[in-house]
Amino acid sequence: MTMEATEEYQPASDPRYRLLGRARKGNAFEETVEQLLRGIRIGIFAPGERLPAERDLSEVLGVSRATLRDALAELQKAQYLTIQRGRYGGAFVTSDPPARSEKLGWKDQEMVEDVLAFRAVVEPAAAALAAESSLTAAQRTRLLDTLRAVSTATPGQYRPLDARLHICIAELTPSRRLAAAVAEARAATSDMLDRIPFLERNIEHSEEQHQAIVDAILGGNPTRARALMEEHLEGTAALLRGFLAGKRDEPSA
C-alpha cells in the first residue's frame, strides 16, 4: 500500500538533519538503519513525511546510494517505510510505524547497554586469544564446520547457529571462564535479537565478517581477529540500539 504524496518535502539542508549521525565505513548498512530509525523515533522524519531524495540523504549519512537503498528496502519490509513510485514518489514514513513487540523501560535499556559493553570486552578478547592458540586439526575442522553451518542456515536456524559460532571461537581458547562469559553474553544478546526484524542485508554482511574473523584466527593473527570482531559487534550494537532504544533519544517537549 502506498501513501498519498501530501506531505511537504523537506530538503536535506533542513537543520533537523544535523541531528543525524554519519555512518562509519565498516558497518555502513547497520549504522544507516540505526540513524534512520533514530530519525523516525525522535521526529526528524515525522509519520507520513517523505524522506529527502536518495542523493541528499546519502550525503547526510555519509554512505553510498546503494547502501542507503538497502537500508530503505529493509525498513520497508519491517513496515517503518513505504515506497511510492512515480513523479511524486519516494520513501515515506508510515503513518503508524510498527510497535515494538515488547517496549523497553529504563531498566531494560540499561540492560541492553550493559550486555553490549560486556560483549565488547569478552568476545574480541576471545577471538584474539583463539588466534594466538596452537589449534589442533580437530579444532580447526570444528571451527570451519561451525562457520559452514551458519553460512547455510535458514532464517529460522540462523541466530542459534550464529551464537554457536561465537561460542565455538571462545571454546578454542584455553580459558573455560572466558568461554562461559561469551556464552552468557551471547544468550543475553540472542534475547535482544529476537525482538528485532531479520534483515537480509545485515545477515549477508555478518557472513562476510564471520569469514574474515575465522580466516584471521586460522591465520594466527590476533590483532586482526580482535579488530574484526570489534567491528562485527559494533554492527550488531547499531541495529539493537536503532530498534530497541527508547525515551532517552526523544527530545524534551
Short mmCIF file of C-alpha atoms in Angstrom, two decimals:
data_model
loop_
_atom_site.label_atom_id
_atom_site.label_comp_id
_atom_site.label_asym_id
_atom_site.label_seq_id
_atom_site.Cartn_x
_atom_site.Cartn_y
_atom_site.Cartn_z
CA MET A 1 0.00 0.00 0.00
CA THR A 2 1.40 3.39 -0.98
CA MET A 3 0.86 6.73 0.67
CA GLU A 4 -0.54 9.92 -0.80
CA ALA A 5 2.17 12.46 -1.60
CA THR A 6 0.57 15.18 0.50
CA GLU A 7 3.38 15.97 2.93
CA GLU A 8 5.66 18.86 2.08
CA TYR A 9 9.09 17.66 1.01
CA GLN A 10 11.90 18.70 3.30
CA PRO A 11 15.30 19.19 1.63
CA ALA A 12 18.38 17.65 3.20
CA SER A 13 19.60 21.13 4.16
CA ASP A 14 16.88 21.27 6.83
CA PRO A 15 18.64 21.97 10.21
CA ARG A 16 16.90 18.95 11.72
CA TYR A 17 19.08 16.63 9.68
CA ARG A 18 22.14 17.84 11.54
CA LEU A 19 20.93 15.61 14.38
CA LEU A 20 21.59 12.52 12.26
CA GLY A 21 24.96 10.84 12.68
CA ARG A 22 27.17 9.73 9.83
CA ALA A 23 27.63 6.00 9.34
CA ARG A 24 31.12 4.57 9.65
CA LYS A 25 32.57 2.55 6.78
CA GLY A 26 32.87 -0.85 8.47
CA ASN A 27 29.20 -1.16 9.38
CA ALA A 28 27.66 1.33 6.97
CA PHE A 29 24.43 -0.61 6.41
CA GLU A 30 23.72 -1.28 10.08
CA GLU A 31 24.52 2.27 11.15
CA THR A 32 22.40 3.69 8.32
CA VAL A 33 19.45 1.65 9.62
CA GLU A 34 20.21 2.88 13.14
CA GLN A 35 20.25 6.55 12.10
CA LEU A 36 17.08 6.27 10.02
CA LEU A 37 15.23 4.58 12.89
CA ARG A 38 16.52 7.22 15.29
CA GLY A 39 15.27 9.92 12.91
CA ILE A 40 11.83 8.31 12.85
CA ARG A 41 11.77 7.83 16.61
CA ILE A 42 12.64 11.40 17.56
CA GLY A 43 10.56 13.06 14.86
CA ILE A 44 13.22 14.18 12.40
CA PHE A 45 11.15 12.15 9.93
CA ALA A 46 7.53 12.53 11.04
CA PRO A 47 4.77 9.99 10.31
CA GLY A 48 3.58 10.41 6.74
CA GLU A 49 6.56 12.55 5.76
CA ARG A 50 8.69 11.93 2.70
CA LEU A 51 12.40 11.38 3.29
CA PRO A 52 14.92 13.51 1.37
CA ALA A 53 15.99 12.35 -2.07
CA GLU A 54 18.48 9.49 -2.09
CA ARG A 55 21.35 11.67 -3.29
CA ASP A 56 20.77 14.13 -0.42
CA LEU A 57 20.12 11.59 2.31
CA SER A 58 23.14 9.51 1.33
CA GLU A 59 25.27 12.65 1.61
CA VAL A 60 23.83 13.50 5.04
CA LEU A 61 24.55 9.97 6.32
CA GLY A 62 27.90 9.66 4.57
CA VAL A 63 27.04 6.43 2.73
CA SER A 64 26.68 5.32 -0.87
CA ARG A 65 23.28 5.39 -2.52
CA ALA A 66 23.46 1.60 -2.85
CA THR A 67 23.88 1.22 0.92
CA LEU A 68 21.04 3.66 1.53
CA ARG A 69 18.76 1.76 -0.85
CA ASP A 70 19.50 -1.49 1.02
CA ALA A 71 18.60 0.18 4.33
CA LEU A 72 15.41 1.71 2.93
CA ALA A 73 14.35 -1.64 1.45
CA GLU A 74 14.81 -3.45 4.76
CA LEU A 75 12.90 -0.76 6.67
CA GLN A 76 10.11 -1.07 4.11
CA LYS A 77 9.96 -4.83 4.80
CA ALA A 78 9.86 -4.06 8.52
CA GLN A 79 6.93 -1.66 7.85
CA TYR A 80 8.64 1.52 9.01
CA LEU A 81 8.60 2.97 5.49
CA THR A 82 6.52 2.73 2.34
CA ILE A 83 7.98 3.28 -1.13
CA GLN A 84 5.95 5.19 -3.72
CA ARG A 85 6.97 5.27 -7.38
CA GLY A 86 6.45 7.98 -9.93
CA ARG A 87 6.88 11.72 -10.17
CA TYR A 88 5.78 12.39 -6.60
CA GLY A 89 7.23 9.20 -5.21
CA GLY A 90 9.93 8.45 -2.70
CA ALA A 91 10.32 6.83 0.71
CA PHE A 92 7.65 7.81 3.23
CA VAL A 93 7.49 7.14 6.96
CA THR A 94 4.40 5.05 7.62
CA SER A 95 1.54 6.87 9.34
CA ASP A 96 1.53 4.24 12.07
CA PRO A 97 5.05 2.73 12.47
CA PRO A 98 5.04 -0.82 13.90
CA ALA A 99 5.05 -1.10 17.68
CA ARG A 100 7.92 -2.95 19.24
CA SER A 101 6.96 -6.45 20.31
CA GLU A 102 7.98 -5.50 23.82
CA LYS A 103 8.67 -1.90 24.75
CA LEU A 104 11.78 -1.27 26.78
CA GLY A 105 11.69 0.62 30.03
CA TRP A 106 14.66 2.44 31.54
CA LYS A 107 15.89 -0.68 33.31
CA ASP A 108 15.69 -2.68 30.09
CA GLN A 109 17.61 -0.02 28.18
CA GLU A 110 20.33 -0.08 30.83
CA MET A 111 20.44 -3.85 30.45
CA VAL A 112 20.93 -3.52 26.68
CA GLU A 113 23.93 -1.23 27.19
CA ASP A 114 25.28 -3.48 29.92
CA VAL A 115 25.15 -6.53 27.64
CA LEU A 116 26.70 -4.66 24.71
CA ALA A 117 29.53 -3.36 26.90
CA PHE A 118 30.18 -6.83 28.36
CA ARG A 119 30.15 -8.39 24.91
CA ALA A 120 32.52 -5.74 23.52
CA VAL A 121 35.09 -6.81 26.12
CA VAL A 122 34.86 -10.61 26.16
CA GLU A 123 34.28 -11.51 22.50
CA PRO A 124 37.17 -9.58 20.90
CA ALA A 125 39.43 -10.96 23.66
CA ALA A 126 38.25 -14.48 22.83
CA ALA A 127 38.90 -14.01 19.12
CA ALA A 128 42.41 -12.70 19.78
CA LEU A 129 43.23 -15.48 22.22
CA ALA A 130 41.92 -18.12 19.80
CA ALA A 131 44.21 -16.71 17.09
CA GLU A 132 47.16 -16.91 19.49
CA SER A 133 46.42 -20.53 20.38
CA SER A 134 48.04 -23.54 18.76
CA LEU A 135 44.93 -25.10 17.32
CA THR A 136 44.74 -28.80 16.59
CA ALA A 137 43.48 -30.14 13.28
CA ALA A 138 40.26 -31.17 15.03
CA GLN A 139 39.73 -27.67 16.40
CA ARG A 140 40.31 -26.11 13.01
CA THR A 141 37.85 -28.51 11.40
CA ARG A 142 35.27 -27.81 14.10
CA LEU A 143 35.57 -24.06 13.57
CA LEU A 144 35.16 -24.39 9.80
CA ASP A 145 32.22 -26.77 10.18
CA THR A 146 30.51 -24.34 12.56
CA LEU A 147 31.11 -21.47 10.14
CA ARG A 148 29.69 -23.54 7.28
CA ALA A 149 26.58 -24.36 9.30
CA VAL A 150 25.73 -20.73 9.98
CA SER A 151 26.54 -19.73 6.39
CA THR A 152 23.99 -22.21 5.04
CA ALA A 153 21.35 -21.70 7.74
CA THR A 154 17.74 -20.83 7.01
CA PRO A 155 16.36 -17.65 8.64
CA GLY A 156 14.78 -19.73 11.40
CA GLN A 157 18.06 -21.51 12.12
CA TYR A 158 20.37 -18.55 11.73
CA ARG A 159 20.50 -16.89 15.14
CA PRO A 160 21.10 -20.05 17.21
CA LEU A 161 23.83 -21.15 14.79
CA ASP A 162 25.30 -17.65 14.81
CA ALA A 163 25.51 -17.85 18.60
CA ARG A 164 27.13 -21.27 18.36
CA LEU A 165 29.87 -19.89 16.08
CA HIS A 166 30.72 -17.12 18.55
CA ILE A 167 30.81 -19.59 21.44
CA CYS A 168 32.90 -22.03 19.37
CA ILE A 169 35.53 -19.32 18.90
CA ALA A 170 35.71 -18.80 22.66
CA GLU A 171 35.97 -22.55 23.24
CA LEU A 172 39.15 -22.61 21.15
CA THR A 173 40.88 -20.61 23.86
CA PRO A 174 42.48 -22.24 26.92
CA SER A 175 40.15 -20.31 29.26
CA ARG A 176 36.94 -22.01 30.33
CA ARG A 177 35.92 -18.88 32.21
CA LEU A 178 36.22 -16.80 29.05
CA ALA A 179 34.16 -19.32 27.10
CA ALA A 180 31.50 -19.23 29.82
CA ALA A 181 31.48 -15.42 29.72
CA VAL A 182 30.99 -15.40 25.94
CA ALA A 183 28.17 -17.93 26.26
CA GLU A 184 26.49 -15.69 28.84
CA ALA A 185 26.90 -12.62 26.63
CA ARG A 186 25.52 -14.46 23.60
CA ALA A 187 22.49 -15.74 25.50
CA ALA A 188 21.59 -12.20 26.54
CA THR A 189 22.27 -10.88 23.03
CA SER A 190 20.05 -13.55 21.45
CA ASP A 191 17.17 -12.48 23.68
CA MET A 192 17.51 -8.94 22.30
CA LEU A 193 17.99 -10.02 18.67
CA ASP A 194 14.72 -11.95 18.85
CA ARG A 195 12.93 -8.60 19.36
CA ILE A 196 14.11 -7.03 16.10
CA PRO A 197 13.45 -7.85 12.42
CA PHE A 198 15.62 -10.28 10.49
CA LEU A 199 17.41 -8.09 7.93
CA GLU A 200 18.80 -9.99 4.96
CA ARG A 201 21.44 -7.40 4.06
CA ASN A 202 22.72 -7.44 7.65
CA ILE A 203 22.97 -11.24 7.52
CA GLU A 204 24.97 -11.07 4.28
CA HIS A 205 27.33 -8.57 5.88
CA SER A 206 27.64 -10.70 9.03
CA GLU A 207 28.57 -13.73 6.95
CA GLU A 208 31.37 -11.75 5.29
CA GLN A 209 32.60 -10.65 8.72
CA HIS A 210 32.38 -14.18 10.12
CA GLN A 211 34.56 -15.47 7.27
CA ALA A 212 37.15 -12.74 7.83
CA ILE A 213 37.25 -13.42 11.59
CA VAL A 214 37.70 -17.16 11.07
CA ASP A 215 40.43 -16.53 8.49
CA ALA A 216 42.28 -14.30 10.97
CA ILE A 217 42.02 -16.92 13.72
CA LEU A 218 43.20 -19.76 11.49
CA GLY A 219 45.95 -17.50 10.14
CA GLY A 220 47.23 -16.83 13.65
CA ASN A 221 46.66 -13.06 13.53
CA PRO A 222 45.31 -11.98 16.95
CA THR A 223 45.40 -8.23 16.23
CA ARG A 224 43.28 -8.62 13.11
CA ALA A 225 40.96 -11.14 14.78
CA ARG A 226 40.29 -8.71 17.64
CA ALA A 227 39.72 -5.74 15.33
CA LEU A 228 37.38 -7.68 13.05
CA MET A 229 35.35 -8.97 15.99
CA GLU A 230 35.07 -5.45 17.43
CA GLU A 231 33.77 -4.16 14.09
CA HIS A 232 31.32 -7.07 13.82
CA LEU A 233 29.92 -6.42 17.29
CA GLU A 234 29.59 -2.69 16.58
CA GLY A 235 27.31 -3.51 13.65
CA THR A 236 25.02 -5.64 15.79
CA ALA A 237 25.04 -3.00 18.52
CA ALA A 238 23.98 -0.34 16.00
CA LEU A 239 20.93 -2.37 14.97
CA LEU A 240 19.94 -3.17 18.54
CA ARG A 241 20.19 0.48 19.57
CA GLY A 242 18.28 1.51 16.46
CA PHE A 243 15.36 -0.85 17.01
CA LEU A 244 15.30 -1.07 20.81
CA ALA A 245 16.37 2.35 22.07
CA GLY A 246 13.60 4.31 23.72
CA LYS A 247 12.90 7.53 25.54
CA ARG A 248 16.46 8.60 26.16
CA ASP A 249 16.72 9.57 22.46
CA GLU A 250 13.48 11.55 22.43
CA PRO A 251 13.67 15.36 22.63
CA SER A 252 12.08 17.08 25.59
CA ALA A 253 8.87 18.96 24.97
#
